[in-house]
Amino acid sequence: MSHLTEIQKEDAQYHLHPFTNTGRLNKKGARVITRAEGVYIWDEGGQKILDGMAGLWCVNLGYGRKELAEVAYEQMNTLPYYNTFFQTTNGPAAALAKAIASVTPGDLNHIFFANSGSEAIDTIMRLARHYWAIKGKPYRNVLIARDNAYHGSTLAGASLGGMGGMHKQGAPLVPGIARIRQPYWYGEGSDMSEEEFGLVCARALEEKILEVGPDNVAAFIGEPIQGAGGVIVPPESYWPEIQRICRKYDILLVADEVICGFGRTGNWFGSQTYGIEPDMISMAKGLSSGYLPIAAVAVGNRVADALIAHDEDFNHGYTYSGHPVAASVALKTIEIMKEEKIVERVRDKIAPYFHKKLDELADHPLIGHVDKKGLVAGMALMKDKASKTPFPADVDIGIICRDHCFNNGLIMRATGSRMILSPPLVITEAELDELFIKARHCLDLTLASVQEMGAL
Ligand SMILES: *Cc1c(COP(=O)(O)O)cnc(C)c1O
């Protein structure tokens, strides 16, 4: 441990990291991030790094927004905390609920607060089942989710998600979950047209509903675009067909918008991008631009009316539901997004430029296919793109590429053999130019590494 800095030593000795092999990390030491500004972060060694992931899909307004720090400071001095359990509320929570309702699609006008996406998902799972119990059908308790979905890391989130690596730890999972295939066209369906494949994947929902029995199903849940699964952009035909099937069998439609919400896809919500009106949506990450932990569930009239008319407490909530400081920061985030027309800017200007740069990069010999929408993209790295041959399992191509990026001033995340970009929504064209120059350079370094290893 002698090569480690003081912070790294402390970290290695006391800190258990999420989604990390801590034993291995402790030997080499975690990279210490010390400050950030705009779309850049700096590490302890003084390296300036362009953050192509907006933190973890969240810092949509970029780093160093003084207005967000100031509202938090003022709110802490006025009312740092009070709960919303005791028939009490606070100004920021009420105003934030209204502000969220002003941007959600359809009739999603009632807001329940949580502190993380995972908690929002737990809330949805309990609320969906509770709704059917109120309706006199407590047996309607199965939730249908998808392979390779990510819905957070609490027990409910991990159970609903479709990540094998998560399912095998901490089992048994929450019962009452059924699963269908994901709409990953390049990986699983490119013998069909995208349109046709989208319909096939959506109809897998109908088959599953009939198998489970329509009268046992509470809800279907999916991310408009799968994020942690590698940025899987569904065919355009997929979501409208999913919605049609949910309506046909009277099943609640839930969109997990934790990544897609707040402008990522070029609309306020991914549901608008795909033309659907869910009964509930979860949101977190971009809600406060990552400046403080806060999450929410937007509930449509169907469920909200039933809950409000039902003369009984909803026995669910978090100590920090509607936390005034987090709420004030989220409120300010939404105000800034409206003032600076961030969503319109993504849709009309910066996403088209991002797509143009991605199309140029796609001629790189390692890139088999690019999934893209708005300001998010996933690139499939292939050993041979003409024959669609992936790298063998012992070549961790994603990690090789990610490490080259990190060491050369760029953050791109690796999910298996897919490289992910999800930059701050405020990124400029000049910064995108820099990002793509670095990305190409790092892909070249990755190519050289695999050639050296004899894996090409
Ligand atoms: C990140 C994420 C979650 C979990 O959010 P946390 O704040 O990490 O608990 C849930 N769903 C989706 C789609 C996510 O991307």
mmCIF file of N, CA and C in Angstrom, residues 199-275:
data_model
loop_
_atom_site.group_PDB
_atom_site.id
_atom_site.type_symbol
_atom_site.label_atom_id
_atom_site.label_comp_id
_atom_site.label_asym_id
_atom_site.label_seq_id
_atom_site.Cartn_x
_atom_site.Cartn_y
_atom_site.Cartn_z
ATOM 1 N N LEU A 199 -42.052 -5.385 -32.631
ATOM 2 C CA LEU A 199 -43.382 -5.972 -32.407
ATOM 3 C C LEU A 199 -43.268 -7.366 -31.792
ATOM 4 N N VAL A 200 -42.298 -8.141 -32.263
ATOM 5 C CA VAL A 200 -42.091 -9.493 -31.711
ATOM 6 C C VAL A 200 -41.780 -9.399 -30.213
ATOM 7 N N CYS A 201 -40.886 -8.460 -29.844
ATOM 8 C CA CYS A 201 -40.503 -8.321 -28.428
ATOM 9 C C CYS A 201 -41.677 -7.827 -27.588
ATOM 10 N N ALA A 202 -42.474 -6.920 -28.148
ATOM 11 C CA ALA A 202 -43.635 -6.428 -27.398
ATOM 12 C C ALA A 202 -44.649 -7.552 -27.208
ATOM 13 N N ARG A 203 -44.812 -8.369 -28.242
ATOM 14 C CA ARG A 203 -45.813 -9.445 -28.133
ATOM 15 C C ARG A 203 -45.377 -10.540 -27.162
ATOM 16 N N ALA A 204 -44.097 -10.559 -26.836
ATOM 17 C CA ALA A 204 -43.653 -11.456 -25.758
ATOM 18 C C ALA A 204 -44.357 -11.090 -24.452
ATOM 19 N N LEU A 205 -44.720 -9.817 -24.326
ATOM 20 C CA LEU A 205 -45.472 -9.407 -23.126
ATOM 21 C C LEU A 205 -46.851 -10.062 -23.123
ATOM 22 N N GLU A 206 -47.503 -10.042 -24.254
ATOM 23 C CA GLU A 206 -48.838 -10.648 -24.330
ATOM 24 C C GLU A 206 -48.768 -12.150 -24.021
ATOM 25 N N GLU A 207 -47.757 -12.805 -24.589
ATOM 26 C CA GLU A 207 -47.606 -14.238 -24.316
ATOM 27 C C GLU A 207 -47.418 -14.497 -22.822
ATOM 28 N N LYS A 208 -46.601 -13.646 -22.186
ATOM 29 C CA LYS A 208 -46.340 -13.825 -20.752
ATOM 30 C C LYS A 208 -47.596 -13.558 -19.929
ATOM 31 N N ILE A 209 -48.367 -12.540 -20.335
ATOM 32 C CA ILE A 209 -49.601 -12.226 -19.615
ATOM 33 C C ILE A 209 -50.549 -13.424 -19.679
ATOM 34 N N LEU A 210 -50.641 -14.026 -20.853
ATOM 35 C CA LEU A 210 -51.549 -15.167 -21.010
ATOM 36 C C LEU A 210 -51.049 -16.382 -20.221
ATOM 37 N N GLU A 211 -49.722 -16.512 -20.152
ATOM 38 C CA GLU A 211 -49.138 -17.626 -19.396
ATOM 39 C C GLU A 211 -49.398 -17.452 -17.893
ATOM 40 N N VAL A 212 -49.176 -16.235 -17.383
ATOM 41 C CA VAL A 212 -49.361 -15.978 -15.947
ATOM 42 C C VAL A 212 -50.854 -15.899 -15.615
ATOM 43 N N GLY A 213 -51.644 -15.534 -16.592
ATOM 44 C CA GLY A 213 -53.078 -15.304 -16.374
ATOM 45 C C GLY A 213 -53.311 -13.813 -16.199
ATOM 46 N N PRO A 214 -54.069 -13.187 -17.105
ATOM 47 C CA PRO A 214 -54.251 -11.728 -17.057
ATOM 48 C C PRO A 214 -54.735 -11.253 -15.699
ATOM 49 N N ASP A 215 -55.503 -12.061 -15.012
ATOM 50 C CA ASP A 215 -56.065 -11.614 -13.743
ATOM 51 C C ASP A 215 -55.083 -11.752 -12.580
ATOM 52 N N ASN A 216 -53.846 -12.153 -12.896
ATOM 53 C CA ASN A 216 -52.822 -12.207 -11.846
ATOM 54 C C ASN A 216 -51.775 -11.105 -12.001
ATOM 55 N N VAL A 217 -51.870 -10.353 -13.089
ATOM 56 C CA VAL A 217 -50.800 -9.403 -13.397
ATOM 57 C C VAL A 217 -51.171 -7.994 -12.917
ATOM 58 N N ALA A 218 -50.263 -7.393 -12.145
ATOM 59 C CA ALA A 218 -50.482 -6.031 -11.652
ATOM 60 C C ALA A 218 -49.963 -4.995 -12.636
ATOM 61 N N ALA A 219 -48.734 -5.188 -13.126
ATOM 62 C CA ALA A 219 -48.085 -4.121 -13.892
ATOM 63 C C ALA A 219 -46.979 -4.671 -14.776
ATOM 64 N N PHE A 220 -46.680 -3.910 -15.810
ATOM 65 C CA PHE A 220 -45.465 -4.117 -16.588
ATOM 66 C C PHE A 220 -44.551 -2.930 -16.338
ATOM 67 N N ILE A 221 -43.251 -3.192 -16.163
ATOM 68 C CA ILE A 221 -42.298 -2.100 -15.959
ATOM 69 C C ILE A 221 -41.113 -2.215 -16.907
ATOM 70 N N GLY A 222 -40.712 -1.084 -17.466
ATOM 71 C CA GLY A 222 -39.520 -1.069 -18.310
ATOM 72 C C GLY A 222 -38.916 0.320 -18.366
ATOM 73 N N GLU A 223 -37.610 0.369 -18.638
ATOM 74 C CA GLU A 223 -36.957 1.647 -18.894
ATOM 75 C C GLU A 223 -37.240 2.011 -20.355
ATOM 76 N N PRO A 224 -37.647 3.239 -20.643
ATOM 77 C CA PRO A 224 -37.878 3.595 -22.051
ATOM 78 C C PRO A 224 -36.673 3.226 -22.915
ATOM 79 N N ILE A 225 -35.463 3.560 -22.452
ATOM 80 C CA ILE A 225 -34.223 3.049 -23.041
ATOM 81 C C ILE A 225 -33.464 2.396 -21.893
ATOM 82 N N GLN A 226 -33.065 1.139 -22.051
ATOM 83 C CA GLN A 226 -32.301 0.490 -20.977
ATOM 84 C C GLN A 226 -30.953 1.189 -20.845
ATOM 85 N N GLY A 227 -30.634 1.599 -19.626
ATOM 86 C CA GLY A 227 -29.395 2.333 -19.409
ATOM 87 C C GLY A 227 -28.246 1.430 -19.005
ATOM 88 N N ALA A 228 -28.263 0.977 -17.739
ATOM 89 C CA ALA A 228 -27.156 0.175 -17.224
ATOM 90 C C ALA A 228 -26.986 -1.124 -18.005
ATOM 91 N N GLY A 229 -28.029 -1.560 -18.684
ATOM 92 C CA GLY A 229 -27.930 -2.755 -19.518
ATOM 93 C C GLY A 229 -27.098 -2.534 -20.772
ATOM 94 N N GLY A 230 -26.641 -1.296 -20.989
ATOM 95 C CA GLY A 230 -25.748 -1.040 -22.116
ATOM 96 C C GLY A 230 -26.296 -0.033 -23.129
ATOM 97 N N VAL A 231 -27.302 0.733 -22.736
ATOM 98 C CA VAL A 231 -28.009 1.656 -23.637
ATOM 99 C C VAL A 231 -28.586 0.882 -24.825
ATOM 100 N N ILE A 232 -29.664 0.199 -24.537
ATOM 101 C CA ILE A 232 -30.396 -0.557 -25.553
ATOM 102 C C ILE A 232 -31.572 0.320 -25.997
ATOM 103 N N VAL A 233 -31.485 0.853 -27.197
ATOM 104 C CA VAL A 233 -32.546 1.719 -27.724
ATOM 105 C C VAL A 233 -33.551 0.830 -28.451
ATOM 106 N N PRO A 234 -34.798 0.804 -27.994
ATOM 107 C CA PRO A 234 -35.767 -0.122 -28.610
ATOM 108 C C PRO A 234 -36.194 0.361 -29.988
ATOM 109 N N PRO A 235 -36.641 -0.549 -30.848
ATOM 110 C CA PRO A 235 -37.249 -0.128 -32.121
ATOM 111 C C PRO A 235 -38.459 0.771 -31.845
ATOM 112 N N GLU A 236 -38.732 1.687 -32.776
ATOM 113 C CA GLU A 236 -39.844 2.632 -32.591
ATOM 114 C C GLU A 236 -41.196 1.919 -32.433
ATOM 115 N N SER A 237 -41.298 0.730 -32.986
ATOM 116 C CA SER A 237 -42.576 0.003 -32.926
ATOM 117 C C SER A 237 -42.845 -0.596 -31.542
ATOM 118 N N TYR A 238 -41.840 -0.638 -30.681
ATOM 119 C CA TYR A 238 -41.937 -1.412 -29.437
ATOM 120 C C TYR A 238 -42.916 -0.833 -28.413
ATOM 121 N N TRP A 239 -42.675 0.412 -27.991
ATOM 122 C CA TRP A 239 -43.444 0.944 -26.852
ATOM 123 C C TRP A 239 -44.934 1.133 -27.145
ATOM 124 N N PRO A 240 -45.302 1.631 -28.333
ATOM 125 C CA PRO A 240 -46.742 1.743 -28.593
ATOM 126 C C PRO A 240 -47.454 0.385 -28.505
ATOM 127 N N GLU A 241 -46.778 -0.662 -28.952
ATOM 128 C CA GLU A 241 -47.379 -1.994 -28.889
ATOM 129 C C GLU A 241 -47.457 -2.485 -27.433
ATOM 130 N N ILE A 242 -46.414 -2.204 -26.654
ATOM 131 C CA ILE A 242 -46.450 -2.539 -25.218
ATOM 132 C C ILE A 242 -47.638 -1.843 -24.554
ATOM 133 N N GLN A 243 -47.822 -0.563 -24.883
ATOM 134 C CA GLN A 243 -48.931 0.176 -24.265
ATOM 135 C C GLN A 243 -50.274 -0.428 -24.680
ATOM 136 N N ARG A 244 -50.390 -0.755 -25.961
ATOM 137 C CA ARG A 244 -51.650 -1.343 -26.433
ATOM 138 C C ARG A 244 -51.970 -2.634 -25.672
ATOM 139 N N ILE A 245 -50.945 -3.459 -25.452
ATOM 140 C CA ILE A 245 -51.156 -4.740 -24.765
ATOM 141 C C ILE A 245 -51.529 -4.501 -23.293
ATOM 142 N N CYS A 246 -50.857 -3.573 -22.647
ATOM 143 C CA CYS A 246 -51.195 -3.266 -21.253
ATOM 144 C C CYS A 246 -52.641 -2.808 -21.132
ATOM 145 N N ARG A 247 -53.064 -1.937 -22.050
ATOM 146 C CA ARG A 247 -54.455 -1.443 -22.004
ATOM 147 C C ARG A 247 -55.437 -2.591 -22.250
ATOM 148 N N LYS A 248 -55.098 -3.448 -23.222
ATOM 149 C CA LYS A 248 -55.998 -4.556 -23.563
ATOM 150 C C LYS A 248 -56.290 -5.435 -22.350
ATOM 151 N N TYR A 249 -55.250 -5.676 -21.532
ATOM 152 C CA TYR A 249 -55.437 -6.572 -20.381
ATOM 153 C C TYR A 249 -55.582 -5.795 -19.078
ATOM 154 N N ASP A 250 -55.754 -4.464 -19.192
ATOM 155 C CA ASP A 250 -56.016 -3.635 -18.012
ATOM 156 C C ASP A 250 -54.850 -3.674 -17.010
ATOM 157 N N ILE A 251 -53.641 -3.749 -17.542
ATOM 158 C CA ILE A 251 -52.451 -3.861 -16.691
ATOM 159 C C ILE A 251 -51.781 -2.494 -16.562
ATOM 160 N N LEU A 252 -51.322 -2.156 -15.370
ATOM 161 C CA LEU A 252 -50.651 -0.867 -15.172
ATOM 162 C C LEU A 252 -49.351 -0.838 -15.967
ATOM 163 N N LEU A 253 -49.125 0.291 -16.631
ATOM 164 C CA LEU A 253 -47.894 0.487 -17.402
ATOM 165 C C LEU A 253 -46.988 1.419 -16.601
ATOM 166 N N VAL A 254 -45.782 0.938 -16.303
ATOM 167 C CA VAL A 254 -44.837 1.723 -15.514
ATOM 168 C C VAL A 254 -43.565 1.956 -16.320
ATOM 169 N N ALA A 255 -43.145 3.210 -16.405
ATOM 170 C CA ALA A 255 -41.874 3.522 -17.060
ATOM 171 C C ALA A 255 -40.864 3.922 -15.994
ATOM 172 N N ASP A 256 -39.730 3.234 -15.974
ATOM 173 C CA ASP A 256 -38.645 3.617 -15.067
ATOM 174 C C ASP A 256 -37.801 4.663 -15.803
ATOM 175 N N GLU A 257 -38.034 5.906 -15.435
ATOM 176 C CA GLU A 257 -37.429 7.051 -16.137
ATOM 177 C C GLU A 257 -36.235 7.613 -15.373
ATOM 178 N N VAL A 258 -35.613 6.795 -14.532
ATOM 179 C CA VAL A 258 -34.536 7.315 -13.686
ATOM 180 C C VAL A 258 -33.400 7.889 -14.534
ATOM 181 N N ILE A 259 -33.128 7.279 -15.694
ATOM 182 C CA ILE A 259 -32.124 7.854 -16.601
ATOM 183 C C ILE A 259 -32.779 8.737 -17.664
ATOM 184 N N CYS A 260 -33.857 8.254 -18.260
ATOM 185 C CA CYS A 260 -34.442 8.967 -19.406
ATOM 186 C C CYS A 260 -35.104 10.279 -19.002
ATOM 187 N N GLY A 261 -35.551 10.385 -17.748
ATOM 188 C CA GLY A 261 -36.242 11.592 -17.305
ATOM 189 C C GLY A 261 -35.349 12.814 -17.318
ATOM 190 N N PHE A 262 -35.966 13.970 -17.452
ATOM 191 C CA PHE A 262 -35.278 15.264 -17.387
ATOM 192 C C PHE A 262 -34.313 15.493 -18.546
ATOM 193 N N GLY A 263 -34.813 15.207 -19.734
ATOM 194 C CA GLY A 263 -34.158 15.722 -20.937
ATOM 195 C C GLY A 263 -33.207 14.801 -21.665
ATOM 196 N N ARG A 264 -32.869 13.678 -21.088
ATOM 197 C CA ARG A 264 -31.826 12.828 -21.679
ATOM 198 C C ARG A 264 -32.148 12.430 -23.120
ATOM 199 N N THR A 265 -33.441 12.163 -23.394
ATOM 200 C CA THR A 265 -33.785 11.674 -24.740
ATOM 201 C C THR A 265 -34.264 12.784 -25.680
ATOM 202 N N GLY A 266 -34.171 14.042 -25.212
ATOM 203 C CA GLY A 266 -34.623 15.148 -26.069
ATOM 204 C C GLY A 266 -36.048 15.590 -25.779
ATOM 205 N N ASN A 267 -36.675 14.960 -24.797
ATOM 206 C CA ASN A 267 -37.954 15.417 -24.242
ATOM 207 C C ASN A 267 -37.814 15.372 -22.732
ATOM 208 N N TRP A 268 -38.794 15.944 -22.026
ATOM 209 C CA TRP A 268 -38.660 15.881 -20.564
ATOM 210 C C TRP A 268 -38.578 14.433 -20.100
ATOM 211 N N PHE A 269 -39.386 13.559 -20.721
ATOM 212 C CA PHE A 269 -39.368 12.143 -20.330
ATOM 213 C C PHE A 269 -39.273 11.245 -21.563
ATOM 214 N N GLY A 270 -38.663 10.093 -21.363
ATOM 215 C CA GLY A 270 -38.549 9.113 -22.444
ATOM 216 C C GLY A 270 -39.919 8.665 -22.928
ATOM 217 N N SER A 271 -40.900 8.662 -22.029
ATOM 218 C CA SER A 271 -42.259 8.266 -22.426
ATOM 219 C C SER A 271 -42.787 9.165 -23.522
ATOM 220 N N GLN A 272 -42.444 10.461 -23.470
ATOM 221 C CA GLN A 272 -42.874 11.383 -24.530
ATOM 222 C C GLN A 272 -42.145 11.077 -25.827
ATOM 223 N N THR A 273 -40.874 10.725 -25.706
ATOM 224 C CA THR A 273 -40.095 10.375 -26.901
ATOM 225 C C THR A 273 -40.717 9.177 -27.625
ATOM 226 N N TYR A 274 -41.277 8.237 -26.841
ATOM 227 C CA TYR A 274 -41.861 7.041 -27.454
ATOM 228 C C TYR A 274 -43.383 7.069 -27.533
ATOM 229 N N GLY A 275 -43.976 8.209 -27.180
ATOM 230 C CA GLY A 275 -45.417 8.374 -27.370
ATOM 231 C C GLY A 275 -46.286 7.504 -26.480
#
